[in-house]
Amino acid sequence: MEREQANVIEEPKEVQQEDDDDQPMLSSQALEALKEFLSEQSNNQSHDENGRGEDSEKVDLVTEDWRLSQFWYDKETAETVAEEVRKLSVSTSASSVVCIACPTLYAYLKKIDPTISVQLLEYDNRFEQYGSDFTFYDYNKPEELPQELKHAYQIVVADPPYLSKECLEKVTQTVEFLKKPGDSYLLLLTGAVQEDRAAELMNLYICGFKPQHSSKLGNEFRLFTNYDPGERLGGWEGRNK
């Protein structure tokens, strides 16, 4: 992502006092304000330079479109969930993963393991840039998907775009369409208000790890799984409720 460069304002040279009373001069207040501005600019530039190493570790994504209820995960969340999926893939020999409406996770998965097979289901056609890894998905048509995706995935991760019962029910239909029969690993990222519905619809339990969005939304965001993660992801909460 290109960084917009700040306009540089040069500190004015000292104005020589001349006989001409009309010679323009800065007041002491204006000079003080200008010095403060230049100091802030210098500090900001230093901060940007020091932070470039950290920024370079992040994954570039298209800009969030809030009209599509798009809110990207922060770096810690994306890396934590991606690493969990990678470990599941390695330990179970699961050959492929599908991400439903969670492009941040897709991007970080491909970053930590470019060889992993990941399919991204998304409504936003901007993600066509991912080529054959992208499949258009409208949650209102939960099973209108290519037949080659049916029962093809042992690891399914979903992040429904809306916190409604209807949306979660339809995403559940999509999950059932995609997951392999038998033992499959399901991960759901959604609001805490969906806890009872997640248990009812997909037999999922809440984990101790608390994911976050980079935009710091007010709604409590949680991670649910259908398998016991042990000490990973903060363990399981609420299993015995």
mmCIF file of C-alpha atoms in Angstrom, residues 93-237:
data_model
loop_
_atom_site.group_PDB
_atom_site.id
_atom_site.type_symbol
_atom_site.label_atom_id
_atom_site.label_comp_id
_atom_site.label_asym_id
_atom_site.label_seq_id
_atom_site.Cartn_x
_atom_site.Cartn_y
_atom_site.Cartn_z
ATOM 1 C CA SER A 93 -3.544 -34.584 6.684
ATOM 2 C CA ALA A 94 -6.531 -32.514 5.588
ATOM 3 C CA SER A 95 -5.659 -31.550 2.046
ATOM 4 C CA SER A 96 -7.849 -28.479 1.690
ATOM 5 C CA VAL A 97 -9.509 -25.672 3.632
ATOM 6 C CA VAL A 98 -12.486 -23.476 2.823
ATOM 7 C CA CYS A 99 -13.020 -19.970 4.213
ATOM 8 C CA ILE A 100 -16.561 -18.612 4.117
ATOM 9 C CA ALA A 101 -16.585 -14.800 4.071
ATOM 10 C CA CYS A 102 -13.258 -14.429 5.893
ATOM 11 C CA PRO A 103 -10.744 -13.063 3.375
ATOM 12 C CA THR A 104 -8.339 -11.909 6.095
ATOM 13 C CA LEU A 105 -7.868 -15.512 7.160
ATOM 14 C CA TYR A 106 -7.362 -16.643 3.568
ATOM 15 C CA ALA A 107 -4.625 -14.051 3.055
ATOM 16 C CA TYR A 108 -2.771 -14.973 6.244
ATOM 17 C CA LEU A 109 -3.043 -18.698 5.556
ATOM 18 C CA LYS A 110 -1.399 -18.220 2.180
ATOM 19 C CA LYS A 111 1.245 -16.084 3.837
ATOM 20 C CA ILE A 112 2.284 -18.650 6.463
ATOM 21 C CA ASP A 113 1.989 -21.603 4.070
ATOM 22 C CA PRO A 114 1.760 -20.760 0.357
ATOM 23 C CA THR A 115 1.342 -24.456 -0.476
ATOM 24 C CA ILE A 116 -1.859 -24.937 1.510
ATOM 25 C CA SER A 117 -4.986 -25.397 -0.598
ATOM 26 C CA VAL A 118 -7.546 -22.774 0.440
ATOM 27 C CA GLN A 119 -10.819 -21.824 -1.206
ATOM 28 C CA LEU A 120 -12.350 -18.429 -0.412
ATOM 29 C CA LEU A 121 -16.111 -18.028 -0.689
ATOM 30 C CA GLU A 122 -16.950 -14.317 -0.905
ATOM 31 C CA TYR A 123 -19.654 -11.994 -2.189
ATOM 32 C CA ASP A 124 -17.183 -9.237 -3.056
ATOM 33 C CA ASN A 125 -15.901 -9.713 -6.596
ATOM 34 C CA ARG A 126 -12.762 -7.728 -5.811
ATOM 35 C CA PHE A 127 -11.377 -11.013 -4.490
ATOM 36 C CA GLU A 128 -11.398 -12.436 -7.996
ATOM 37 C CA GLN A 129 -7.753 -11.383 -7.864
ATOM 38 C CA TYR A 130 -7.151 -14.702 -6.078
ATOM 39 C CA GLY A 131 -7.974 -16.565 -9.263
ATOM 40 C CA SER A 132 -9.236 -20.135 -8.931
ATOM 41 C CA ASP A 133 -9.056 -19.835 -5.126
ATOM 42 C CA PHE A 134 -12.094 -17.518 -5.280
ATOM 43 C CA THR A 135 -15.714 -18.628 -5.535
ATOM 44 C CA PHE A 136 -18.584 -16.149 -5.564
ATOM 45 C CA TYR A 137 -20.876 -16.696 -2.588
ATOM 46 C CA ASP A 138 -24.213 -15.179 -1.601
ATOM 47 C CA TYR A 139 -25.372 -16.405 1.799
ATOM 48 C CA ASN A 140 -28.981 -15.897 0.677
ATOM 49 C CA LYS A 141 -28.376 -18.772 -1.757
ATOM 50 C CA PRO A 142 -26.487 -21.094 0.593
ATOM 51 C CA GLU A 143 -26.126 -24.073 -1.728
ATOM 52 C CA GLU A 144 -25.719 -22.334 -5.087
ATOM 53 C CA LEU A 145 -22.095 -23.396 -5.347
ATOM 54 C CA PRO A 146 -20.066 -25.487 -7.798
ATOM 55 C CA GLN A 147 -20.734 -29.193 -7.320
ATOM 56 C CA GLU A 148 -17.023 -29.924 -7.037
ATOM 57 C CA LEU A 149 -17.054 -28.109 -3.681
ATOM 58 C CA LYS A 150 -19.725 -30.374 -2.221
ATOM 59 C CA HIS A 151 -18.421 -32.425 0.738
ATOM 60 C CA ALA A 152 -14.866 -31.522 -0.302
ATOM 61 C CA TYR A 153 -13.468 -29.939 2.864
ATOM 62 C CA GLN A 154 -12.409 -31.351 6.193
ATOM 63 C CA ILE A 155 -11.654 -27.882 7.592
ATOM 64 C CA VAL A 156 -14.349 -25.217 7.268
ATOM 65 C CA VAL A 157 -14.027 -21.700 8.679
ATOM 66 C CA ALA A 158 -16.968 -19.296 8.537
ATOM 67 C CA ASP A 159 -17.563 -15.671 9.472
ATOM 68 C CA PRO A 160 -21.205 -14.819 8.708
ATOM 69 C CA PRO A 161 -21.601 -11.223 7.516
ATOM 70 C CA TYR A 162 -24.563 -10.470 9.791
ATOM 71 C CA LEU A 163 -25.520 -11.214 13.405
ATOM 72 C CA SER A 164 -28.971 -12.536 12.609
ATOM 73 C CA LYS A 165 -30.506 -15.948 13.137
ATOM 74 C CA GLU A 166 -31.430 -16.142 9.452
ATOM 75 C CA CYS A 167 -27.857 -15.464 8.338
ATOM 76 C CA LEU A 168 -26.383 -18.070 10.676
ATOM 77 C CA GLU A 169 -28.968 -20.645 9.596
ATOM 78 C CA LYS A 170 -28.109 -20.126 5.933
ATOM 79 C CA VAL A 171 -24.373 -20.216 6.580
ATOM 80 C CA THR A 172 -24.975 -23.482 8.451
ATOM 81 C CA GLN A 173 -26.536 -24.868 5.267
ATOM 82 C CA THR A 174 -23.421 -23.835 3.369
ATOM 83 C CA VAL A 175 -21.188 -25.508 5.949
ATOM 84 C CA GLU A 176 -23.171 -28.738 5.609
ATOM 85 C CA PHE A 177 -22.806 -28.528 1.835
ATOM 86 C CA LEU A 178 -19.035 -28.065 2.017
ATOM 87 C CA LYS A 179 -17.832 -30.294 4.851
ATOM 88 C CA LYS A 180 -16.787 -33.864 4.361
ATOM 89 C CA PRO A 181 -18.966 -36.535 5.957
ATOM 90 C CA GLY A 182 -17.583 -37.865 9.222
ATOM 91 C CA ASP A 183 -14.980 -35.989 11.202
ATOM 92 C CA SER A 184 -14.677 -32.412 10.016
ATOM 93 C CA TYR A 185 -13.268 -29.389 11.798
ATOM 94 C CA LEU A 186 -15.503 -26.341 11.985
ATOM 95 C CA LEU A 187 -14.453 -22.889 13.165
ATOM 96 C CA LEU A 188 -16.952 -20.048 13.423
ATOM 97 C CA LEU A 189 -16.096 -16.396 14.040
ATOM 98 C CA THR A 190 -19.101 -14.315 14.987
ATOM 99 C CA GLY A 191 -20.641 -12.231 17.744
ATOM 100 C CA ALA A 192 -20.941 -13.578 21.280
ATOM 101 C CA VAL A 193 -24.713 -13.108 20.978
ATOM 102 C CA GLN A 194 -24.747 -16.109 18.632
ATOM 103 C CA GLU A 195 -23.388 -18.538 21.248
ATOM 104 C CA ASP A 196 -26.643 -20.446 21.836
ATOM 105 C CA ARG A 197 -27.459 -20.572 18.128
ATOM 106 C CA ALA A 198 -23.968 -21.805 17.267
ATOM 107 C CA ALA A 199 -24.385 -24.651 19.746
ATOM 108 C CA GLU A 200 -27.869 -25.480 18.495
ATOM 109 C CA LEU A 201 -27.179 -25.313 14.765
ATOM 110 C CA MET A 202 -23.622 -26.633 14.502
ATOM 111 C CA ASN A 203 -22.769 -28.084 17.909
ATOM 112 C CA LEU A 204 -20.065 -25.466 18.431
ATOM 113 C CA TYR A 205 -18.544 -24.262 21.699
ATOM 114 C CA ILE A 206 -16.925 -20.961 22.534
ATOM 115 C CA CYS A 207 -13.143 -20.682 22.931
ATOM 116 C CA GLY A 208 -11.212 -18.594 25.428
ATOM 117 C CA PHE A 209 -9.319 -16.728 22.721
ATOM 118 C CA LYS A 210 -11.051 -13.455 21.912
ATOM 119 C CA PRO A 211 -10.583 -12.388 18.298
ATOM 120 C CA GLN A 212 -10.571 -8.717 17.387
ATOM 121 C CA HIS A 213 -11.228 -6.604 14.328
ATOM 122 C CA SER A 214 -8.734 -3.995 13.228
ATOM 123 C CA SER A 215 -11.556 -1.433 13.346
ATOM 124 C CA LYS A 216 -12.285 -2.232 17.030
ATOM 125 C CA LEU A 217 -16.015 -2.840 16.749
ATOM 126 C CA GLY A 218 -18.200 -2.525 19.822
ATOM 127 C CA ASN A 219 -19.842 -5.951 19.506
ATOM 128 C CA GLU A 220 -18.076 -8.744 21.379
ATOM 129 C CA PHE A 221 -16.504 -11.039 18.790
ATOM 130 C CA ARG A 222 -15.814 -14.703 19.592
ATOM 131 C CA LEU A 223 -14.438 -17.910 18.119
ATOM 132 C CA PHE A 224 -16.344 -21.211 18.245
ATOM 133 C CA THR A 225 -15.216 -24.728 17.299
ATOM 134 C CA ASN A 226 -16.779 -28.182 17.070
ATOM 135 C CA TYR A 227 -13.617 -29.809 18.459
ATOM 136 C CA ASP A 228 -11.780 -29.370 21.741
ATOM 137 C CA PRO A 229 -8.681 -27.257 20.982
ATOM 138 C CA GLY A 230 -7.007 -28.306 24.218
ATOM 139 C CA GLU A 231 -4.651 -25.572 25.374
ATOM 140 C CA ARG A 232 -4.792 -23.802 22.020
ATOM 141 C CA LEU A 233 -7.143 -20.888 21.374
ATOM 142 C CA GLY A 234 -7.537 -20.409 25.117
ATOM 143 C CA GLY A 235 -9.258 -23.782 25.482
ATOM 144 C CA TRP A 236 -12.995 -24.408 25.451
ATOM 145 C CA GLU A 237 -15.420 -22.339 27.525
#
